[in-house]
PDB file of C-alpha atoms in Angstrom:
ATOM      1  CA  MET A   1       9.518 -10.704 -17.075  1.00 88.00           C
ATOM      2  CA  ARG A   2      12.372 -11.560 -15.594  1.00 91.00           C
ATOM      3  CA  LEU A   3      14.610  -8.619 -14.848  1.00 95.00           C
ATOM      4  CA  THR A   4      18.175  -7.893 -13.978  1.00 96.00           C
ATOM      5  CA  PRO A   5      19.699  -7.542 -10.806  1.00 97.00           C
ATOM      6  CA  GLU A   6      19.850  -3.925 -10.576  1.00 97.00           C
ATOM      7  CA  ALA A   7      15.862  -3.505 -11.302  1.00 96.00           C
ATOM      8  CA  HIS A   8      15.989  -4.545  -7.677  1.00 97.00           C
ATOM      9  CA  THR A   9      19.520  -3.117  -5.962  1.00 97.00           C
ATOM     10  CA  SER A  10      19.287   0.286  -7.738  1.00 97.00           C
ATOM     11  CA  ARG A  11      15.651   1.116  -5.976  1.00 97.00           C
ATOM     12  CA  PRO A  12      15.699   2.648  -2.541  1.00 96.00           C
ATOM     13  CA  TRP A  13      13.942  -0.177  -0.736  1.00 96.00           C
ATOM     14  CA  ARG A  14      13.680  -0.579   2.927  1.00 96.00           C
ATOM     15  CA  ILE A  15      14.449  -4.193   2.103  1.00 97.00           C
ATOM     16  CA  HIS A  16      18.253  -3.186   1.839  1.00 97.00           C
ATOM     17  CA  GLU A  17      18.874  -2.599   5.355  1.00 94.00           C
ATOM     18  CA  ILE A  18      17.835  -5.938   6.694  1.00 95.00           C
ATOM     19  CA  THR A  19      19.027  -8.140   4.337  1.00 96.00           C
ATOM     20  CA  ARG A  20      22.685  -6.919   3.967  1.00 95.00           C
ATOM     21  CA  ASP A  21      23.540 -10.506   4.608  1.00 94.00           C
ATOM     22  CA  PHE A  22      21.071 -12.668   1.818  1.00 96.00           C
ATOM     23  CA  THR A  23      21.818 -12.918  -1.907  1.00 95.00           C
ATOM     24  CA  LEU A  24      19.330 -11.412  -4.421  1.00 96.00           C
ATOM     25  CA  GLN A  25      18.544 -14.956  -6.406  1.00 93.00           C
ATOM     26  CA  ASP A  26      15.483 -13.782  -8.666  1.00 94.00           C
ATOM     27  CA  VAL A  27      13.656 -10.068  -9.829  1.00 96.00           C
ATOM     28  CA  TRP A  28      10.653 -10.297 -11.819  1.00 95.00           C
ATOM     29  CA  ALA A  29       8.373  -7.845 -13.539  1.00 95.00           C
ATOM     30  CA  LEU A  30       4.864  -8.617 -12.527  1.00 94.00           C
ATOM     31  CA  PRO A  31       1.806  -8.323 -15.067  1.00 94.00           C
ATOM     32  CA  THR A  32       0.019  -6.062 -12.725  1.00 94.00           C
ATOM     33  CA  PRO A  33      -0.537  -2.179 -14.456  1.00 95.00           C
ATOM     34  CA  GLY A  34      -1.760   0.136 -12.735  1.00 94.00           C
ATOM     35  CA  GLY A  35      -1.761   3.579 -11.410  1.00 94.00           C
ATOM     36  CA  PRO A  36       0.184   5.016  -8.513  1.00 95.00           C
ATOM     37  CA  ASP A  37      -2.182   4.297  -5.797  1.00 94.00           C
ATOM     38  CA  ASP A  38      -2.805   0.607  -6.700  1.00 95.00           C
ATOM     39  CA  PHE A  39      -0.112  -1.081  -4.475  1.00 95.00           C
ATOM     40  CA  PRO A  40      -2.952  -2.511  -1.982  1.00 93.00           C
ATOM     41  CA  ARG A  41      -4.650  -4.150  -4.684  1.00 92.00           C
ATOM     42  CA  LEU A  42      -1.395  -5.685  -5.795  1.00 92.00           C
ATOM     43  CA  LEU A  43      -1.532  -7.065  -2.220  1.00 90.00           C
ATOM     44  CA  GLU A  44      -4.895  -8.217  -2.458  1.00 89.00           C
ATOM     45  CA  ALA A  45      -4.520 -10.232  -5.662  1.00 87.00           C
ATOM     46  CA  VAL A  46      -1.503 -11.928  -3.699  1.00 84.00           C
ATOM     47  CA  ARG A  47      -3.103 -12.978  -0.906  1.00 81.00           C
ATOM     48  CA  SER A  48      -6.189 -14.299  -2.925  1.00 71.00           C
ATOM     49  CA  ASP A  49      -4.076 -16.242  -4.989  1.00 61.00           C
ATOM     50  CA  GLY A  50      -4.912 -19.739  -4.821  1.00 59.00           C
ATOM     51  CA  PHE A  51      -1.225 -20.821  -5.722  1.00 58.00           C
ATOM     52  CA  PRO A  52       0.169 -23.894  -5.819  1.00 61.00           C
ATOM     53  CA  ASP A  53      -3.687 -25.146  -6.000  1.00 66.00           C
ATOM     54  CA  GLU A  54      -5.059 -23.728  -8.908  1.00 66.00           C
ATOM     55  CA  SER A  55      -1.447 -24.081 -10.800  1.00 64.00           C
ATOM     56  CA  SER A  56      -1.053 -26.541 -13.727  1.00 68.00           C
ATOM     57  CA  PRO A  57      -0.787 -30.486 -12.905  1.00 74.00           C
ATOM     58  CA  SER A  58       3.308 -30.328 -13.044  1.00 71.00           C
ATOM     59  CA  VAL A  59       3.292 -27.581 -10.860  1.00 67.00           C
ATOM     60  CA  ARG A  60       1.259 -28.995  -8.166  1.00 70.00           C
ATOM     61  CA  PHE A  61       3.052 -32.123  -8.688  1.00 74.00           C
ATOM     62  CA  LEU A  62       6.406 -30.374  -8.112  1.00 71.00           C
ATOM     63  CA  TRP A  63       5.031 -28.697  -4.857  1.00 67.00           C
ATOM     64  CA  ALA A  64       3.647 -32.128  -3.544  1.00 74.00           C
ATOM     65  CA  VAL A  65       7.219 -33.654  -3.989  1.00 74.00           C
ATOM     66  CA  ARG A  66       8.786 -30.981  -2.264  1.00 70.00           C
ATOM     67  CA  ARG A  67       6.355 -30.867   0.662  1.00 73.00           C
ATOM     68  CA  LYS A  68       6.879 -34.806   0.939  1.00 74.00           C
ATOM     69  CA  LEU A  69      10.543 -34.596   0.657  1.00 70.00           C
ATOM     70  CA  GLY A  70      10.430 -31.745   3.385  1.00 65.00           C
ATOM     71  CA  ALA A  71       8.102 -33.746   5.616  1.00 70.00           C
ATOM     72  CA  LEU A  72      10.421 -36.950   5.279  1.00 69.00           C
ATOM     73  CA  LEU A  73      13.989 -35.432   5.432  1.00 66.00           C
ATOM     74  CA  GLY A  74      12.875 -32.946   8.259  1.00 69.00           C
ATOM     75  CA  TRP A  75      13.793 -29.743   6.103  1.00 66.00           C
ATOM     76  CA  ASP A  76      10.710 -28.252   7.371  1.00 68.00           C
ATOM     77  CA  GLY A  77       8.848 -27.569  10.497  1.00 62.00           C
ATOM     78  CA  GLU A  78       9.405 -25.622  14.060  1.00 53.00           C
ATOM     79  CA  ARG A  79      12.894 -26.580  14.291  1.00 45.00           C
ATOM     80  CA  GLY A  80      13.773 -24.887  10.949  1.00 44.00           C
ATOM     81  CA  ALA A  81      11.691 -22.228  10.955  1.00 46.00           C
ATOM     82  CA  ALA A  82      12.900 -18.405  11.746  1.00 48.00           C
ATOM     83  CA  GLY A  83      13.074 -17.480  15.352  1.00 47.00           C
ATOM     84  CA  ALA A  84      13.977 -21.750  16.148  1.00 51.00           C
ATOM     85  CA  ARG A  85      17.103 -21.914  13.986  1.00 56.00           C
ATOM     86  CA  PHE A  86      18.177 -18.266  13.394  1.00 68.00           C
ATOM     87  CA  PRO A  87      16.631 -14.817  14.251  1.00 82.00           C
ATOM     88  CA  SER A  88      13.637 -13.383  12.489  1.00 87.00           C
ATOM     89  CA  LEU A  89      14.268 -10.925  10.396  1.00 93.00           C
ATOM     90  CA  VAL A  90      11.557  -9.100  12.672  1.00 91.00           C
ATOM     91  CA  GLU A  91      14.049  -8.666  15.208  1.00 91.00           C
ATOM     92  CA  ARG A  92      16.147  -6.479  12.656  1.00 93.00           C
ATOM     93  CA  LEU A  93      13.471  -3.999  11.527  1.00 94.00           C
ATOM     94  CA  PRO A  94      14.183  -0.508  12.792  1.00 94.00           C
ATOM     95  CA  ALA A  95      11.136   1.027  14.913  1.00 92.00           C
ATOM     96  CA  ASP A  96       9.552   2.988  12.263  1.00 93.00           C
ATOM     97  CA  LEU A  97       8.763  -0.430   9.987  1.00 93.00           C
ATOM     98  CA  ARG A  98       7.998  -2.163  13.336  1.00 89.00           C
ATOM     99  CA  SER A  99       5.164  -0.171  14.271  1.00 86.00           C
ATOM    100  CA  ARG A 100       3.625  -0.163  10.757  1.00 86.00           C
ATOM    101  CA  PRO A 101       0.701  -2.039  10.388  1.00 78.00           C
ATOM    102  CA  VAL A 102       1.330  -5.269   8.066  1.00 80.00           C
ATOM    103  CA  GLU A 103      -0.800  -7.376   5.323  1.00 74.00           C
ATOM    104  CA  PRO A 104      -0.726 -10.809   6.203  1.00 69.00           C
ATOM    105  CA  PRO A 105       1.555 -13.407   3.908  1.00 66.00           C
ATOM    106  CA  PRO A 106      -0.426 -15.097   1.079  1.00 61.00           C
ATOM    107  CA  GLN A 107       0.586 -18.129   2.729  1.00 61.00           C
ATOM    108  CA  GLU A 108       2.334 -20.715   5.097  1.00 59.00           C
ATOM    109  CA  PRO A 109       5.286 -20.720   5.673  1.00 68.00           C
ATOM    110  CA  PHE A 110       5.619 -17.115   5.115  1.00 81.00           C
ATOM    111  CA  SER A 111       5.786 -14.940   7.772  1.00 86.00           C
ATOM    112  CA  ALA A 112       4.919 -11.148   7.099  1.00 89.00           C
ATOM    113  CA  LEU A 113       7.716  -8.412   7.771  1.00 93.00           C
ATOM    114  CA  TYR A 114       6.729  -5.129   7.058  1.00 93.00           C
ATOM    115  CA  MET A 115       4.368  -2.913   4.813  1.00 93.00           C
ATOM    116  CA  THR A 116       5.210   0.162   3.708  1.00 94.00           C
ATOM    117  CA  ASP A 117       3.150   2.485   0.663  1.00 94.00           C
ATOM    118  CA  ASP A 118       5.047   0.920  -2.064  1.00 95.00           C
ATOM    119  CA  GLU A 119       6.727  -2.019  -0.675  1.00 95.00           C
ATOM    120  CA  TRP A 120       6.044  -5.545   1.261  1.00 94.00           C
ATOM    121  CA  ALA A 121       8.168  -8.220   2.407  1.00 94.00           C
ATOM    122  CA  ALA A 122       7.733 -11.651   4.117  1.00 92.00           C
ATOM    123  CA  GLU A 123       9.944 -14.264   5.246  1.00 91.00           C
ATOM    124  CA  LEU A 124      10.204 -18.038   4.906  1.00 86.00           C
ATOM    125  CA  ALA A 125      12.508 -20.257   6.948  1.00 85.00           C
ATOM    126  CA  ASN A 126      13.479 -24.072   6.853  1.00 84.00           C
ATOM    127  CA  ARG A 127      16.849 -26.252   6.837  1.00 82.00           C
ATOM    128  CA  THR A 128      17.498 -25.470   3.298  1.00 85.00           C
ATOM    129  CA  VAL A 129      17.503 -21.619   2.901  1.00 88.00           C
ATOM    130  CA  HIS A 130      16.001 -18.518   5.022  1.00 91.00           C
ATOM    131  CA  ALA A 131      14.263 -16.416   2.416  1.00 91.00           C
ATOM    132  CA  VAL A 132      12.487 -13.279   1.446  1.00 95.00           C
ATOM    133  CA  MET A 133      10.172 -12.337  -0.845  1.00 92.00           C
ATOM    134  CA  HIS A 134       9.660  -8.530  -1.486  1.00 96.00           C
ATOM    135  CA  LEU A 135       7.061  -7.327  -3.643  1.00 95.00           C
ATOM    136  CA  GLY A 136       7.186  -3.586  -4.522  1.00 97.00           C
ATOM    137  CA  TRP A 137       5.344  -0.908  -6.679  1.00 97.00           C
ATOM    138  CA  VAL A 138       7.472   0.746  -9.242  1.00 97.00           C
ATOM    139  CA  PRO A 139       6.923   3.411 -12.223  1.00 95.00           C
ATOM    140  CA  ASP A 140       6.761   1.086 -15.531  1.00 92.00           C
ATOM    141  CA  GLY A 141       8.534   3.894 -17.699  1.00 88.00           C
ATOM    142  CA  SER A 142       5.864   4.384 -19.473  1.00 91.00           C
ATOM    143  CA  GLY A 143       3.445   6.495 -17.297  1.00 92.00           C
ATOM    144  CA  GLY A 144       1.624   3.621 -15.398  1.00 95.00           C
ATOM    145  CA  HIS A 145       3.230   1.473 -12.432  1.00 97.00           C
ATOM    146  CA  ARG A 146       3.279  -2.323 -12.102  1.00 96.00           C
ATOM    147  CA  GLY A 147       4.309  -4.855  -9.263  1.00 96.00           C
ATOM    148  CA  GLN A 148       7.688  -6.279  -9.093  1.00 97.00           C
ATOM    149  CA  MET A 149       9.062  -9.249  -7.094  1.00 94.00           C
ATOM    150  CA  ALA A 150      12.445  -9.980  -5.727  1.00 97.00           C
ATOM    151  CA  VAL A 151      13.586 -13.493  -3.726  1.00 95.00           C
ATOM    152  CA  LEU A 152      16.563 -12.974  -1.346  1.00 96.00           C
ATOM    153  CA  VAL A 153      18.336 -16.140   0.405  1.00 94.00           C
ATOM    154  CA  LYS A 154      20.774 -17.301   2.579  1.00 93.00           C
ATOM    155  CA  PRO A 155      21.217 -20.643   2.357  1.00 90.00           C
ATOM    156  CA  ASN A 156      21.586 -23.299   5.566  1.00 86.00           C
ATOM    157  CA  GLY A 157      25.362 -23.987   4.585  1.00 86.00           C
ATOM    158  CA  ALA A 158      26.364 -26.250   1.448  1.00 89.00           C
ATOM    159  CA  PHE A 159      23.033 -28.335   1.401  1.00 84.00           C
ATOM    160  CA  GLY A 160      21.045 -25.031   0.969  1.00 85.00           C
ATOM    161  CA  THR A 161      23.341 -23.936  -1.815  1.00 89.00           C
ATOM    162  CA  ALA A 162      23.032 -27.105  -3.539  1.00 88.00           C
ATOM    163  CA  TYR A 163      19.234 -27.099  -3.174  1.00 82.00           C
ATOM    164  CA  MET A 164      18.879 -23.924  -4.312  1.00 85.00           C
ATOM    165  CA  ALA A 165      20.779 -24.867  -7.540  1.00 89.00           C
ATOM    166  CA  ALA A 166      19.039 -27.880  -7.956  1.00 86.00           C
ATOM    167  CA  ILE A 167      15.886 -25.883  -7.918  1.00 83.00           C
ATOM    168  CA  ALA A 168      16.732 -22.999  -9.923  1.00 88.00           C
ATOM    169  CA  PRO A 169      15.747 -24.516 -13.175  1.00 87.00           C
ATOM    170  CA  PHE A 170      11.959 -25.773 -11.820  1.00 83.00           C
ATOM    171  CA  ARG A 171      11.917 -22.114 -10.019  1.00 83.00           C
ATOM    172  CA  HIS A 172      12.410 -20.017 -13.689  1.00 87.00           C
ATOM    173  CA  LEU A 173      10.597 -22.405 -16.260  1.00 85.00           C
ATOM    174  CA  LEU A 174       7.830 -23.795 -14.280  1.00 80.00           C
ATOM    175  CA  VAL A 175       6.822 -22.092 -10.706  1.00 82.00           C
ATOM    176  CA  TYR A 176       7.486 -18.461 -11.575  1.00 84.00           C
ATOM    177  CA  PRO A 177       5.932 -18.310 -14.761  1.00 86.00           C
ATOM    178  CA  GLN A 178       2.934 -20.230 -13.220  1.00 82.00           C
ATOM    179  CA  LEU A 179       2.741 -17.666 -10.054  1.00 82.00           C
ATOM    180  CA  MET A 180       2.985 -14.632 -12.556  1.00 85.00           C
ATOM    181  CA  ARG A 181       0.109 -15.920 -14.718  1.00 85.00           C
ATOM    182  CA  SER A 182      -1.928 -16.677 -11.598  1.00 83.00           C
ATOM    183  CA  TRP A 183      -1.308 -13.460 -10.211  1.00 85.00           C
ATOM    184  CA  GLU A 184      -2.309 -11.871 -13.475  1.00 89.00           C
ATOM    185  CA  ARG A 185      -5.568 -13.259 -13.103  1.00 86.00           C
ATOM    186  CA  ARG A 186      -6.197 -12.400  -9.766  1.00 87.00           C
ATOM    187  CA  TRP A 187      -5.594  -8.660 -10.573  1.00 91.00           C
ATOM    188  CA  LYS A 188      -7.536  -8.527 -13.540  1.00 91.00           C
ATOM    189  CA  GLY A 189     -10.532  -9.980 -11.835  1.00 88.00           C
ATOM    190  CA  LEU A 190     -10.046  -7.423  -9.125  1.00 87.00           C
ATOM    191  CA  ALA A 191     -10.021  -4.544 -11.531  1.00 82.00           C
ATOM    192  CA  ALA A 192     -12.775  -6.046 -13.475  1.00 80.00           C
ATOM    193  CA  SER A 193     -14.820  -5.808 -10.052  1.00 80.00           C
ATOM    194  CA  GLY A 194     -13.686  -2.491  -9.715  1.00 71.00           C
ATOM    195  CA  ARG A 195     -11.569  -2.886  -6.723  1.00 68.00           C
TER     196      ARG A 195
END
């Protein structure tokens, strides 16, 4: 379920310290009900996800088109990555976050940034945007907890801004709902196996 920006901005997340020049693009409640100590299981569900390969044909098609366009137009690759085109957000991390262990990202092209007891962040950079996926573990208002995902972006110029506007309907109508369903399946599978 899509949430208001305040669901992310009102929380005392550490991500706010390092993304002041990024725009909050999306906030989603994740279908991962659990207890206060289940955040590691959320990260395991996300990492073991088969997205986009196990998604609907429409999402797989969109992903394939994006990869092909990225390769043909030079949007992706080393020259556009964080650290090459602009500094990685790792350089902004306070010392206490740099010294903590961090779980790996679910898939390329994300690079893990940091992890706390209730927060995890990874960045992605290419010639269109510098983006951050932030996962948090929050009280659900009924005595339990659930995951929450936020996407923060810094478009690369006018083209990056236009690109983000062009893909918004696809993200909201196809990609994110498929991603949420995939994570929910993984979450339930881990719960059923006692993990």
